[in-house]
Amino acid sequence: MVSSRVSVGVSVVAAALALWGCSTQPYYVAKPEPWRADEEQACLTSGAIRESSFLQSRSALGGPGEFCGAHRPFEMSAADQGRVSLKPAAMLRCPMIPAVERWVQLVVEPAARAHLGSPLTELKVAASYSCRPMNHVSGGRLSEHGHANALDISQFHLADGRVITVKGGWNGDVRERAFLHAIHRGACQEFTTVLGPEHDALHHDHFHMDLARHGRDGMNRICK
Ligand SMILES: [Zn+2]
């Protein structure tokens, strides 16, 4: 369906330096990436997602001349028809939504029942849309968060009241560890980038998941 694999010409424009806000704020490096708008539009017209009380469209993020943003982002406050809350609600571009839904329904909910014996009720959203450089390092490449194409999750709440944290559980209790490692592995089936505590110290307390394109054909995946 999505034919944007056809490259829209390798841009000869040198990486543009986007100065964001006043000089004391971090700035990022970005370049034109026409595939992003094509991919978002293809998702919007595909009928892959439907608005509901848990998924509401919002006005465009970013603006002319800005690299950050999304044409028609969505605020997602729950997955699996309201059974699993996202708190606070995540601001995401269209292609992220089916990926998050599949991860929650096919991976996280079954893993919570299998490893922890209780239904999943809530995900703690540590970050979604944020116009900033990667890892908040000034001068770095624009993060996928800047395109509303990334989601960070730090906690998992269960119906019995337990809260499983990435920070405490990754190397913690054997059942929590099994749960967290299983859903990290499962995320790699749905997202093109998955970073957890084993990637680096910045990810010691959350999973980062995004739909960036990696490699020359954009088909590579990063799962760490
Ligand atoms: Zn992140």
Coordinates of C-alpha atoms and ligand atoms in Angstrom, one line a residue:
M1 CA 0.0 0.0 0.0
V2 CA 2.7 2.4 1.0
S3 CA 4.8 3.0 -2.0
S4 CA 7.0 5.7 -0.4
R5 CA 9.9 3.2 -0.4
V6 CA 10.6 4.9 -3.8
S7 CA 13.1 7.5 -2.7
V8 CA 12.1 11.0 -3.4
G9 CA 15.6 11.8 -4.6
V10 CA 18.5 11.8 -2.1
S11 CA 18.5 15.3 -0.8
V12 CA 21.5 17.3 -1.7
V13 CA 20.5 19.9 0.9
A14 CA 23.1 19.8 3.6
A15 CA 21.7 19.0 7.0
A16 CA 19.9 22.1 8.1
L17 CA 20.5 23.5 11.5
A18 CA 17.2 24.3 13.1
L19 CA 17.5 26.8 15.9
W20 CA 14.7 26.2 18.3
G21 CA 13.6 28.9 20.6
C22 CA 16.1 31.1 22.3
S23 CA 19.8 30.4 22.3
T24 CA 19.8 28.7 25.7
Q25 CA 17.5 25.9 24.5
P26 CA 18.8 22.8 22.8
Y27 CA 18.9 22.9 19.0
Y28 CA 18.8 20.0 16.7
V29 CA 20.1 19.0 13.3
A30 CA 17.5 17.9 10.7
K31 CA 17.1 17.6 6.9
P32 CA 14.0 17.3 4.7
E33 CA 12.5 13.8 4.7
P34 CA 9.5 13.7 2.3
W35 CA 8.7 10.1 3.2
R36 CA 7.4 11.2 6.5
A37 CA 4.5 13.2 5.1
D38 CA 3.8 10.5 2.5
E39 CA 3.7 7.7 5.1
E40 CA 1.5 9.7 7.4
Q41 CA -0.9 10.5 4.5
A42 CA -1.0 6.9 3.4
C43 CA -1.9 5.8 7.0
L44 CA -4.6 8.4 7.3
T45 CA -6.3 7.4 4.0
S46 CA -5.8 3.6 4.6
G47 CA -8.6 3.4 7.2
A48 CA -6.1 1.7 9.6
I49 CA -7.3 3.8 12.5
R50 CA -10.6 5.0 13.6
E51 CA -11.3 7.9 16.0
S52 CA -13.0 7.0 19.3
S53 CA -13.2 8.5 22.8
F54 CA -9.7 7.0 23.3
L55 CA -8.2 8.3 20.1
Q56 CA -8.9 11.8 19.1
S57 CA -7.4 13.8 16.2
R58 CA -5.7 17.0 17.1
S59 CA -4.5 20.0 15.1
A60 CA -1.2 19.9 13.2
L61 CA 2.0 20.1 15.2
G62 CA 4.9 22.1 14.0
G63 CA 4.5 24.5 11.1
P64 CA 5.9 25.8 7.8
G65 CA 9.7 25.6 7.8
E66 CA 9.8 23.5 10.9
F67 CA 11.1 20.0 10.9
C68 CA 9.2 19.0 14.0
G69 CA 5.5 18.0 13.9
A70 CA 2.8 15.9 12.3
H71 CA 0.1 16.8 9.9
R72 CA -2.8 15.2 11.8
P73 CA -1.6 13.8 15.1
F74 CA -3.8 11.9 17.5
E75 CA -4.1 11.9 21.2
M76 CA -4.3 8.3 22.4
S77 CA -5.6 7.9 25.9
A78 CA -6.2 4.1 25.9
A79 CA -5.5 1.0 23.9
D80 CA -7.6 -2.2 23.4
Q81 CA -10.9 -0.4 23.3
G82 CA -10.3 1.4 26.6
R83 CA -9.0 -1.6 28.6
V84 CA -5.5 -0.2 28.9
S85 CA -5.1 3.5 29.7
L86 CA -2.1 5.5 28.5
K87 CA -1.3 8.1 31.2
P88 CA -0.8 10.9 30.4
A89 CA -2.3 10.5 26.9
A90 CA 0.3 10.1 24.2
M91 CA 0.4 12.5 21.1
L92 CA 1.3 10.3 18.2
R93 CA 1.3 10.4 14.4
C94 CA -0.9 7.9 12.5
P95 CA 1.5 5.0 11.8
M96 CA 2.4 4.7 15.5
I97 CA -1.1 4.0 16.6
P98 CA -1.7 0.5 15.0
A99 CA 1.9 -0.4 16.2
V100 CA 1.1 0.6 19.8
E101 CA -2.3 -1.3 19.6
R102 CA -0.7 -4.5 18.3
W103 CA 2.1 -4.3 20.9
V104 CA -0.4 -3.8 23.8
Q105 CA -2.9 -6.4 22.6
L106 CA -0.6 -9.1 21.2
V107 CA 2.3 -8.7 23.5
V108 CA 1.9 -6.8 26.7
E109 CA -1.6 -7.9 27.8
P110 CA -0.9 -11.6 27.2
A111 CA 2.5 -11.3 28.9
A112 CA 1.0 -9.6 32.0
R113 CA -1.4 -12.5 32.4
A114 CA 1.2 -15.2 31.7
H115 CA 4.0 -13.8 33.8
L116 CA 2.2 -11.8 36.5
G117 CA -1.2 -13.4 36.7
S118 CA -3.1 -10.2 36.5
P119 CA -4.6 -8.1 33.6
L120 CA -2.8 -5.0 32.4
T121 CA -4.7 -1.8 33.1
E122 CA -2.4 1.1 32.5
L123 CA 0.8 2.2 30.8
K124 CA 2.8 5.2 32.2
V125 CA 3.8 7.4 29.2
A126 CA 7.2 8.9 30.0
A127 CA 7.3 10.9 26.7
S128 CA 5.6 11.1 23.3
Y129 CA 5.7 14.3 21.1
S130 CA 8.6 16.6 22.0
C131 CA 10.5 18.8 19.6
R132 CA 14.0 18.1 20.8
P133 CA 17.3 16.6 19.7
M134 CA 18.0 12.9 20.4
N135 CA 18.8 12.2 24.1
H136 CA 18.3 15.9 24.8
V137 CA 21.8 16.6 23.6
S138 CA 22.0 20.0 22.1
G139 CA 23.3 19.9 18.5
G140 CA 22.2 16.3 18.0
R141 CA 19.8 14.9 15.4
L142 CA 16.2 15.6 15.8
S143 CA 14.6 12.9 17.8
E144 CA 11.7 10.7 16.5
H145 CA 9.8 12.3 19.4
G146 CA 10.0 15.5 17.4
H147 CA 7.9 13.8 14.7
A148 CA 5.4 12.3 17.2
N149 CA 6.8 9.1 15.9
A150 CA 8.0 7.7 19.3
L151 CA 6.7 6.6 22.6
D152 CA 8.5 6.1 25.9
I153 CA 6.9 3.8 28.5
S154 CA 8.2 3.6 32.1
Q155 CA 5.6 1.6 34.1
F156 CA 2.9 -1.0 33.7
H157 CA -0.1 -1.1 36.1
L158 CA -2.0 -4.3 36.8
A159 CA -5.6 -4.8 37.9
D160 CA -4.4 -6.2 41.3
G161 CA -2.7 -2.9 42.0
R162 CA 0.9 -3.9 41.3
V163 CA 3.0 -1.4 39.4
I164 CA 5.9 -2.9 37.4
T165 CA 8.6 -0.3 36.6
V166 CA 11.3 -0.7 33.9
K167 CA 13.8 0.8 36.4
G168 CA 13.0 -1.7 39.2
G169 CA 12.0 -4.8 37.3
W170 CA 14.5 -5.1 34.4
N171 CA 17.0 -6.8 36.8
G172 CA 14.6 -7.3 39.6
D173 CA 12.1 -10.0 40.7
V174 CA 12.2 -13.0 38.4
R175 CA 8.6 -12.7 37.2
E176 CA 8.8 -9.0 36.6
R177 CA 12.1 -9.6 34.8
A178 CA 10.5 -12.2 32.6
F179 CA 7.6 -9.9 31.8
L180 CA 9.7 -6.9 30.9
H181 CA 12.2 -8.9 28.8
A182 CA 9.3 -10.5 26.9
I183 CA 7.5 -7.3 26.1
H184 CA 10.8 -5.6 25.1
R185 CA 11.5 -8.5 22.7
G186 CA 7.9 -8.3 21.5
A187 CA 8.2 -4.6 20.8
C188 CA 10.9 -5.3 18.3
Q189 CA 8.3 -7.1 16.1
E190 CA 6.1 -3.9 15.9
F191 CA 8.6 -1.0 16.0
T192 CA 11.7 -0.3 14.0
T193 CA 13.6 1.0 17.0
V194 CA 13.4 -0.3 20.5
L195 CA 15.8 0.9 23.2
G196 CA 15.8 -0.4 26.8
P197 CA 18.1 -0.5 29.8
E198 CA 20.7 -2.5 28.0
H199 CA 21.1 0.1 25.3
D200 CA 22.5 2.8 27.6
A201 CA 22.1 4.5 31.0
L202 CA 19.6 7.1 29.5
H203 CA 17.2 4.2 29.0
H204 CA 17.6 2.6 32.4
D205 CA 14.0 3.5 33.4
H206 CA 12.0 3.3 30.2
F207 CA 11.5 1.6 26.9
H208 CA 11.8 3.9 23.8
M209 CA 9.9 2.7 20.7
D210 CA 9.7 4.4 17.4
L211 CA 9.1 3.9 13.7
A212 CA 12.2 5.5 12.3
R213 CA 13.7 4.3 9.0
H214 CA 17.2 2.8 9.4
G215 CA 19.7 1.8 6.7
R216 CA 19.9 2.6 3.1
D217 CA 16.5 1.1 2.2
G218 CA 14.9 2.2 5.5
M219 CA 14.2 -1.4 6.4
N220 CA 16.8 -2.1 9.1
R221 CA 15.7 -2.4 12.7
I222 CA 17.4 -1.5 16.0
C223 CA 16.4 -3.7 19.0
K224 CA 18.6 -3.1 22.1
Ligands
ZN1 ZN 12.2 8.1 23.7

